[in-house]
Tab-separated table of C-alpha atoms in Angstrom:
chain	number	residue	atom	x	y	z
H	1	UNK	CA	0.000	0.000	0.000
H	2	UNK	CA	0.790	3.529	-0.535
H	3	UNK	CA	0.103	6.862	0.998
H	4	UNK	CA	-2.526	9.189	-0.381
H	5	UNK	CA	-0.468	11.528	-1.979
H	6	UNK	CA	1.506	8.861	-3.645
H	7	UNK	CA	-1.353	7.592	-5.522
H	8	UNK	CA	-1.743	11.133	-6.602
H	9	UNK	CA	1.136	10.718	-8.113
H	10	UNK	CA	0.966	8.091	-9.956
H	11	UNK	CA	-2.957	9.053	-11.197
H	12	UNK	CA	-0.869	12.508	-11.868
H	13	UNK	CA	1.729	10.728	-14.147
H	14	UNK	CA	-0.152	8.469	-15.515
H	15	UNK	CA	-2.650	11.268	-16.821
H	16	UNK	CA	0.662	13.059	-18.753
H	17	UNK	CA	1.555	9.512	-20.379
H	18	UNK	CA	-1.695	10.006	-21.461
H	19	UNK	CA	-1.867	13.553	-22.853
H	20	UNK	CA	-1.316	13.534	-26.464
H	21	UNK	CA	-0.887	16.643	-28.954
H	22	UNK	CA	-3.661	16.051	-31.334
H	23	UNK	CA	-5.618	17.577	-33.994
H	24	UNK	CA	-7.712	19.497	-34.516
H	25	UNK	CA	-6.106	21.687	-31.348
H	26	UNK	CA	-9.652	23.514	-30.332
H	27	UNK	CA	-10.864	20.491	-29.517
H	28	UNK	CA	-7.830	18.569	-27.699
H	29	UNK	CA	-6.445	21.712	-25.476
H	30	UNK	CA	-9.315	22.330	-24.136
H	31	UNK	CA	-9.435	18.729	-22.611
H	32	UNK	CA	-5.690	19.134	-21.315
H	33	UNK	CA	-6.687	22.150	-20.111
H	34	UNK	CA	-9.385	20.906	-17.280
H	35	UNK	CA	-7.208	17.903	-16.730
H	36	UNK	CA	-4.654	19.756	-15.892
H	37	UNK	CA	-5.898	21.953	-13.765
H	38	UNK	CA	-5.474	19.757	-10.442
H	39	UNK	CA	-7.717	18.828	-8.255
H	40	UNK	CA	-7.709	16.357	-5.315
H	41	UNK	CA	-7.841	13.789	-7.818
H	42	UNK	CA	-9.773	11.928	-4.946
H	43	UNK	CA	-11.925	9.326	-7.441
H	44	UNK	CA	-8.974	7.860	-9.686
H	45	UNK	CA	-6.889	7.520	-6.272
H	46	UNK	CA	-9.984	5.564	-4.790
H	47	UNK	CA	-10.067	3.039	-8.103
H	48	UNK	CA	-6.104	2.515	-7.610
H	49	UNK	CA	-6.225	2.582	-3.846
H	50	UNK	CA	-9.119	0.124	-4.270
H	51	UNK	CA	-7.078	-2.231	-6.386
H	52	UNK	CA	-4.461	-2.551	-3.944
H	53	UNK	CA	-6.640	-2.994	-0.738
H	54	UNK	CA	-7.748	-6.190	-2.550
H	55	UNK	CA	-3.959	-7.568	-3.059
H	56	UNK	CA	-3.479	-6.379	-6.865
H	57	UNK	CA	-1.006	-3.670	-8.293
H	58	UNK	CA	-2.069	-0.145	-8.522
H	59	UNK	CA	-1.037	0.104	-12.132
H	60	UNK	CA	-3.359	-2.372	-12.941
H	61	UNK	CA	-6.316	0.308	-12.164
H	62	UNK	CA	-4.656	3.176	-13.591
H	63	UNK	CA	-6.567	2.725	-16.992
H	64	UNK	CA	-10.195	2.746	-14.784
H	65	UNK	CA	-8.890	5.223	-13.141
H	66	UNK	CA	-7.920	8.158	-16.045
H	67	UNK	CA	-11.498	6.809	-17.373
H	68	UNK	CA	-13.241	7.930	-14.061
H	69	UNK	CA	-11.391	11.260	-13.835
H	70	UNK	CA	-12.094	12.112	-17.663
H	71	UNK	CA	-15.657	11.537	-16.938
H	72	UNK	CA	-15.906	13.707	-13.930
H	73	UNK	CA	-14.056	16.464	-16.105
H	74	UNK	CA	-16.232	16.049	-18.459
H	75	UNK	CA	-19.297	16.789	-16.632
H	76	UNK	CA	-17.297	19.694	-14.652
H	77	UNK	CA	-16.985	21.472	-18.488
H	78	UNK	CA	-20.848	20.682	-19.345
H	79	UNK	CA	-21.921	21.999	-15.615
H	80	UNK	CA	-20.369	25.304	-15.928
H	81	UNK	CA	-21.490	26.171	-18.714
H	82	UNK	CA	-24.944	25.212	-17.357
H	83	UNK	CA	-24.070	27.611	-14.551
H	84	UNK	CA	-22.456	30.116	-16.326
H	85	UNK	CA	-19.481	29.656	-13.851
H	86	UNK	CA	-16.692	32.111	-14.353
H	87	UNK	CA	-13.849	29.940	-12.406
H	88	UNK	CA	-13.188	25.907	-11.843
H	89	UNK	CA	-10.247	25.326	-9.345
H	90	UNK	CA	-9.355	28.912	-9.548
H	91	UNK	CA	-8.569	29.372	-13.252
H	92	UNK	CA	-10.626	30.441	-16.069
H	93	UNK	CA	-13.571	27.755	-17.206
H	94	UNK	CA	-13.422	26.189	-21.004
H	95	UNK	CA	-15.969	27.685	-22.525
H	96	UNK	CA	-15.249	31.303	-21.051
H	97	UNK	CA	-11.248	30.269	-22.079
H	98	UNK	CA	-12.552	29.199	-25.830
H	99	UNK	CA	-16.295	29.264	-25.912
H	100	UNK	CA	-19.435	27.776	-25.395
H	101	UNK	CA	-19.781	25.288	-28.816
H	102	UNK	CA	-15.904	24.137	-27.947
H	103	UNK	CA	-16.496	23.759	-24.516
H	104	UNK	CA	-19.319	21.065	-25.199
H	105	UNK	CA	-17.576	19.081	-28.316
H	106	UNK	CA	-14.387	19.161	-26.460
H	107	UNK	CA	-16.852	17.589	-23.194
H	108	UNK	CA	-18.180	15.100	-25.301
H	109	UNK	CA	-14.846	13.715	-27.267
H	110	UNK	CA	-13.908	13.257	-23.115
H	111	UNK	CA	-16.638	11.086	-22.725
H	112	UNK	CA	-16.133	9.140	-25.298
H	113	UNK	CA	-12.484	9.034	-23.970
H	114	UNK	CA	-13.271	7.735	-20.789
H	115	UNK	CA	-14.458	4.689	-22.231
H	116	UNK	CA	-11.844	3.889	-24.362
H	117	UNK	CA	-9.574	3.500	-21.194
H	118	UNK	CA	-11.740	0.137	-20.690
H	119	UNK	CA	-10.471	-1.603	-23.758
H	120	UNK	CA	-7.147	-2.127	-22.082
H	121	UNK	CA	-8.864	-4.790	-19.925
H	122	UNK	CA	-9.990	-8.030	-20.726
H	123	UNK	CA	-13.234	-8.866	-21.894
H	124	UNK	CA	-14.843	-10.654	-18.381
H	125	UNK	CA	-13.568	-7.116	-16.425
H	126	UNK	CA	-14.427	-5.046	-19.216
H	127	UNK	CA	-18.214	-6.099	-19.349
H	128	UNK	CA	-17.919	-4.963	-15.683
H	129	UNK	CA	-16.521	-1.946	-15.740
H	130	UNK	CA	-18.601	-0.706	-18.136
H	131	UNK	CA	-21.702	-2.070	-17.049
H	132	UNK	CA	-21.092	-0.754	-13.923
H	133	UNK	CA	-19.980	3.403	-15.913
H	134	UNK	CA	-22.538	3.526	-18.098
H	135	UNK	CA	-25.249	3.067	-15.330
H	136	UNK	CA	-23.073	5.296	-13.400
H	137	UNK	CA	-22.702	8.158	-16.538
H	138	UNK	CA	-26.848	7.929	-16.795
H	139	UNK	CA	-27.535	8.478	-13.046
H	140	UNK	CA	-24.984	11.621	-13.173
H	141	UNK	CA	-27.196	13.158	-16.168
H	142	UNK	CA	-30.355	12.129	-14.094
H	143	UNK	CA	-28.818	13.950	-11.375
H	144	UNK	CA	-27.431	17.109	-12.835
H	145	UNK	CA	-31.087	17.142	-14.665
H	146	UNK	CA	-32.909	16.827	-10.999
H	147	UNK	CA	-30.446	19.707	-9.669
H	148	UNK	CA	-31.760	22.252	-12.752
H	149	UNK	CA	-35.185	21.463	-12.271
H	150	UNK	CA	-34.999	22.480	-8.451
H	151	UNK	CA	-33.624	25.719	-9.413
H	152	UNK	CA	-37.562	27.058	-10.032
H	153	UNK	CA	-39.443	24.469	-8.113
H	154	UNK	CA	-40.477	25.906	-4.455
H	155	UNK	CA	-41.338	22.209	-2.906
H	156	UNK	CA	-38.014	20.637	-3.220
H	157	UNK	CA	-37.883	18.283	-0.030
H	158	UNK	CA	-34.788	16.957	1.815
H	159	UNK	CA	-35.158	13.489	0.720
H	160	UNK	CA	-35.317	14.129	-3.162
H	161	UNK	CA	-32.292	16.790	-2.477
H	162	UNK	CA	-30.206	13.484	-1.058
H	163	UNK	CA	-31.658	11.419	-3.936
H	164	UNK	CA	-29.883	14.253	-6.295
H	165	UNK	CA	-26.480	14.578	-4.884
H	166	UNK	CA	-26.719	10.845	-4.585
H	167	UNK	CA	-26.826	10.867	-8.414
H	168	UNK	CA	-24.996	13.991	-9.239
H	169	UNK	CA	-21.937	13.237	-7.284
H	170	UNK	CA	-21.719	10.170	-4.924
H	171	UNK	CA	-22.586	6.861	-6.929
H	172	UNK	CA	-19.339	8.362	-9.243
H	173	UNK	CA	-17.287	8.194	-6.117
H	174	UNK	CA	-18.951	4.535	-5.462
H	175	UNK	CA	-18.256	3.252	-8.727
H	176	UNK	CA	-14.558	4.526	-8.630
H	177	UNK	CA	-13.650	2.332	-5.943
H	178	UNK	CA	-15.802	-0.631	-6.714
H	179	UNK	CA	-13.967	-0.466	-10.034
H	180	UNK	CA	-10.521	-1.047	-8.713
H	181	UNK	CA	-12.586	-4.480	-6.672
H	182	UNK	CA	-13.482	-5.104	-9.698
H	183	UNK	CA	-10.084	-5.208	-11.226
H	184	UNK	CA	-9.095	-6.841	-8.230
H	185	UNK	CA	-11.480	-9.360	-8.764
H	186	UNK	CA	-12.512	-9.422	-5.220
H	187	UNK	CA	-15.665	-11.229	-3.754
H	188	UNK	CA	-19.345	-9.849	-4.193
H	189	UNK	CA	-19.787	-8.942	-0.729
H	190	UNK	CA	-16.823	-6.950	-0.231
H	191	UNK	CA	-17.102	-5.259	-4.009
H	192	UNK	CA	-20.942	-4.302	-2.874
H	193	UNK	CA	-19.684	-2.819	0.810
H	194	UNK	CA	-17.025	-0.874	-0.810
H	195	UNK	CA	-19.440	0.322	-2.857
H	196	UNK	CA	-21.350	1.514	-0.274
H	197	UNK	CA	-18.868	2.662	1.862
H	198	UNK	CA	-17.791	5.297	-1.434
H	199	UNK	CA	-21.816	6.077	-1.911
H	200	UNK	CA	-21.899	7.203	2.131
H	201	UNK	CA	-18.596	8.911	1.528
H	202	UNK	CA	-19.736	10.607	-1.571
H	203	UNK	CA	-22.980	11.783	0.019
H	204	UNK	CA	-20.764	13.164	2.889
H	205	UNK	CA	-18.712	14.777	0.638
H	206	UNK	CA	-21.274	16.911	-1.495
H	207	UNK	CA	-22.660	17.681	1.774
H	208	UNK	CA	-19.150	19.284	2.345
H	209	UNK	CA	-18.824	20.893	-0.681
H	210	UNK	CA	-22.494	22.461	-0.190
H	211	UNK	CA	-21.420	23.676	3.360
H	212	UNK	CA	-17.778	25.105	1.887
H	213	UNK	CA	-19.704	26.833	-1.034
H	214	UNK	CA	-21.139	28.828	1.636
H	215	UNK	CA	-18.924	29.295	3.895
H	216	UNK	CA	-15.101	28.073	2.573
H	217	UNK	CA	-12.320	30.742	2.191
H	218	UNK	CA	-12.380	32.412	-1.016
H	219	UNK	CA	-8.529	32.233	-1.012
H	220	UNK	CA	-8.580	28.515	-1.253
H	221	UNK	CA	-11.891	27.384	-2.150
H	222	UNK	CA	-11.178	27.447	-5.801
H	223	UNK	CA	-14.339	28.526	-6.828
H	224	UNK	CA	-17.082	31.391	-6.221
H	225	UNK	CA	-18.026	31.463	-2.864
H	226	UNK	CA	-21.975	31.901	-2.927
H	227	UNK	CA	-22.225	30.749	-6.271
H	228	UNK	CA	-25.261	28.180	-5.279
H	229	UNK	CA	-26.526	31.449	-3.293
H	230	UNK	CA	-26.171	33.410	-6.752
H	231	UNK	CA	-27.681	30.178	-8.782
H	232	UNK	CA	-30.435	30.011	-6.577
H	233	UNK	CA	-29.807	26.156	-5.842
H	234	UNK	CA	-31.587	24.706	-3.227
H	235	UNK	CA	-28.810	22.965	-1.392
H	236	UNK	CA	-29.440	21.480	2.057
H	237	UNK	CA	-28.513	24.272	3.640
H	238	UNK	CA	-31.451	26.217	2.092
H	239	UNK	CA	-34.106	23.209	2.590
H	240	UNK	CA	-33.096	22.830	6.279
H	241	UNK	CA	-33.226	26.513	6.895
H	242	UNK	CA	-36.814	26.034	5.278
H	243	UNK	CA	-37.517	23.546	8.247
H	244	UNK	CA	-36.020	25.303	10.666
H	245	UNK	CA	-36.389	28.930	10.575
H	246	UNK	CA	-39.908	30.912	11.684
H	247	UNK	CA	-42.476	32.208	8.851
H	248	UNK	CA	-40.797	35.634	8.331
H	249	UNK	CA	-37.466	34.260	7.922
H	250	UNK	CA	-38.729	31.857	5.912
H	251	UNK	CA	-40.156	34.343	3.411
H	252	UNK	CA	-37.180	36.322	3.318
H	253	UNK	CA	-35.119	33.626	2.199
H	254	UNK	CA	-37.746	33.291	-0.387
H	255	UNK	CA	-37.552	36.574	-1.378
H	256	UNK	CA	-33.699	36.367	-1.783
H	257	UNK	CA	-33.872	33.535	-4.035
H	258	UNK	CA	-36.723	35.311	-6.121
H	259	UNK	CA	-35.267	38.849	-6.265
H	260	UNK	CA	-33.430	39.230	-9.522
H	261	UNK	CA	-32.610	43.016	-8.703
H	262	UNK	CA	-30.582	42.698	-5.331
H	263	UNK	CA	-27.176	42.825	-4.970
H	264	UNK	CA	-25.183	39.266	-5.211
H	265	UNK	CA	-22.726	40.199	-2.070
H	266	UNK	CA	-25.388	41.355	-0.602
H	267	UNK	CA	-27.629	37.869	-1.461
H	268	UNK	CA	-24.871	36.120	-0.279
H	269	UNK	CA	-24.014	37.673	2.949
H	270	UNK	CA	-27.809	38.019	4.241
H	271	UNK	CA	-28.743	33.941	3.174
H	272	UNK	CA	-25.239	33.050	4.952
H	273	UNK	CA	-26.481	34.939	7.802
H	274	UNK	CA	-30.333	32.851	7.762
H	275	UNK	CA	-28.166	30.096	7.284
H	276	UNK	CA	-26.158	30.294	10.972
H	277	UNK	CA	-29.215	31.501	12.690
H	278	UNK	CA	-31.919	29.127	11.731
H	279	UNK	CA	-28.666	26.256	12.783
H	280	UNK	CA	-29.009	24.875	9.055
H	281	UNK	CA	-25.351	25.487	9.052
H	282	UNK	CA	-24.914	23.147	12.087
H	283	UNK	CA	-27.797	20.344	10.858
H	284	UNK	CA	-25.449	20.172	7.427
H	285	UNK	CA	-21.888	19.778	9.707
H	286	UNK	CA	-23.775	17.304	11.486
H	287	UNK	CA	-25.390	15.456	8.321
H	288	UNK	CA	-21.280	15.187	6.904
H	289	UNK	CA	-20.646	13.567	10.283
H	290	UNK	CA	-23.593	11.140	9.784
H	291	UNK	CA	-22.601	10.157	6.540
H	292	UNK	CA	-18.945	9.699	6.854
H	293	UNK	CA	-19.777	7.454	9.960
H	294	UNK	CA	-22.273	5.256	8.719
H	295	UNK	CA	-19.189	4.866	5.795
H	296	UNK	CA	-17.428	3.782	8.723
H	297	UNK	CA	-19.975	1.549	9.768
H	298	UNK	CA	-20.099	-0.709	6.513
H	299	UNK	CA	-15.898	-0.782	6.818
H	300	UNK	CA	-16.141	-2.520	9.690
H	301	UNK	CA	-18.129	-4.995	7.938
H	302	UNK	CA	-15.417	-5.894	4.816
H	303	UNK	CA	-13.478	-8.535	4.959
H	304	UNK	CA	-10.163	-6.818	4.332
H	305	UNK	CA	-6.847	-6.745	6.333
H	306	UNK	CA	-6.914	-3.952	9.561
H	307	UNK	CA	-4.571	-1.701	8.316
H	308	UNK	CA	-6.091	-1.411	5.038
H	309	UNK	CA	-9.643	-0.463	6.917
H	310	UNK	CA	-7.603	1.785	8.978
H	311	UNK	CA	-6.031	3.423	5.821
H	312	UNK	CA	-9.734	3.841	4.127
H	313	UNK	CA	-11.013	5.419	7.275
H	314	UNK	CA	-8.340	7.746	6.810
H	315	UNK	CA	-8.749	8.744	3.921
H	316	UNK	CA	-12.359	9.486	5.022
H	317	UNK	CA	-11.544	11.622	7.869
H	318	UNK	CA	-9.206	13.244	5.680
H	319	UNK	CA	-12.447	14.278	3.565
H	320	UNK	CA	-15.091	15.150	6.434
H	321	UNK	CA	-12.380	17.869	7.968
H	322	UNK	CA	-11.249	19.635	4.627
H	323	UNK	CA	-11.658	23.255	4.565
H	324	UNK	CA	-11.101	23.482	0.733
């Protein structure tokens, strides 16, 4: 086994072997561009990190692994332009760095990409793996279409918010590190636990990103703080300020998620400050902890060596406290 950041460096060289200088050019810099960019990397390191906690060599996953981090670029490129968002990781997005129609060919040639990385496997894992993406790729569109159409619907509850970032963002983190079982050909029970364990940890970690949006350091955060405050998503911050708060706080979040004409610093600072005092911003630090725990929970329940559980839980309390 490795450390984290070693497996960051290997998805990181890996990812340059990779990089080819192709034509046409508008459609293959944009792609290095966003892969480039950084990142925690944090689902390719779960495929290879997988592999290994189920007795098989790292390099074997590194293929499932560029395919998983392609994907999640891609949708990063197709979601801000859906969001009109400025800034990704602190630099300039695709389609404000090119434009809008190279922004979305350049997205889809990385989709089709990511599943090329597949065909270095053989045909028994291969059926597997991309089984197992393309009912992942689907639920990510089913999610990212759930999260637009709560943007004007006033009856969003917290149960079909969870089922959305479920969909959007966690069963990619699941399927990353059941690939590498799968690679590692380990047993049902543990490949369907570790799933698990990554779906828990993915819901945890939206969760987290939610919160930071809010209320991370605009220094480090990477993105525009408030930018779900300026998009008008409702996050579960929002919702459980909906639950929590009296009637006329209540309508004046309302009326800061309906008022086209105010201010965005000032939209931001005012629903940041309904936020703290209804204790949504406590109820969401508290669902993270929930999450992350009951990830913990299923652990326990793999059949793997200790001090590779150990080195997953880790890597999940790594997660839960990042302030970035």
């Amino acid at each position: 086994m490795h450390s984290v950041s070693q497996y960051q460096e290997f998805v990181i060289e890996y990812l340059q072997s990779q990089l080819e200088v192709k034509e046409p050019k508008n459609l293959y810099e944009p792609i290095h561009y966003i892969l480039g960019l950084g990142g925690k990397r944090i689902r390719p390191v779960l495929t290879i990190m997988s592999a290994e906690i189920f007795d098989v060599s790292y390099k074997k996953a590194l293929p499932a692994a560029l395919a998983v981090e392609v994907f999640h670029n891609f949708s990063l490129v197709h979601d801000d332009i859906m969001d009109d968002a400025p800034l990704r990781r602190g630099n300039t997005t695709v389609h404000e760095k090119w434009n809008t129609n190279t922004a979305i060919l350049s997205g889809d040639a990385m989709l089709i990409l990511a599943y090329q990385y597949f065909e270095y496997y053989e045909p028994k894992i291969f059926r597997k793996l991309a089984k197992l993406f393309s009912k992942t790729a689907l639920q990510v569109c089913e999610g990212q279409q759930l999260d637009v159409d709560f943007e004007t619907r006033q009856d969003v509850t917290i149960p079909e918010y969870m089922k959305m970032i479920e969909y959007k963002t966690a069963v990619l983190v699941a399927a990353a590190i059941k690939m590498g079982a799968i690679i590692a050909e380990a047993s049902t029970e543990n490949s369907d636990l570790i799933y698990d364990f990554g779906l828990n940890l993915g819901l945890a970690f939206q969760l987290q990103d939610d919160y930071l949006d809010a209320f991370g350091d605009p220094e480090t955060f990477g993105k525009q703080v408030g930018g779900d405050i300026i998009e008008n998503k409702k996050t579960y911050l929002y919702l459980k300020t909906m639950e929590f708060a009296g009637e006329a706080d209540q309508q004046k979040l309302s009326d800061l998620f309906s008022n086209k004409a105010i201010d965005n610093s000032a939209k931001i600072e005012q629903t940041k400050e309904l936020f703290v005092n209804s204790g949504a911003a406590e109820a969401t630090q508290k669902a993270i902890e929930a999450y992350t725990f009951k990830a913990f929970e299923l652990l326990d329940q793999m059949k793997i060596k200790e001090d590779r559980r150990e080195m997953l839980r880790a890597f999940g309390q790594r997660l839960m406290g990042r302030k970035v």
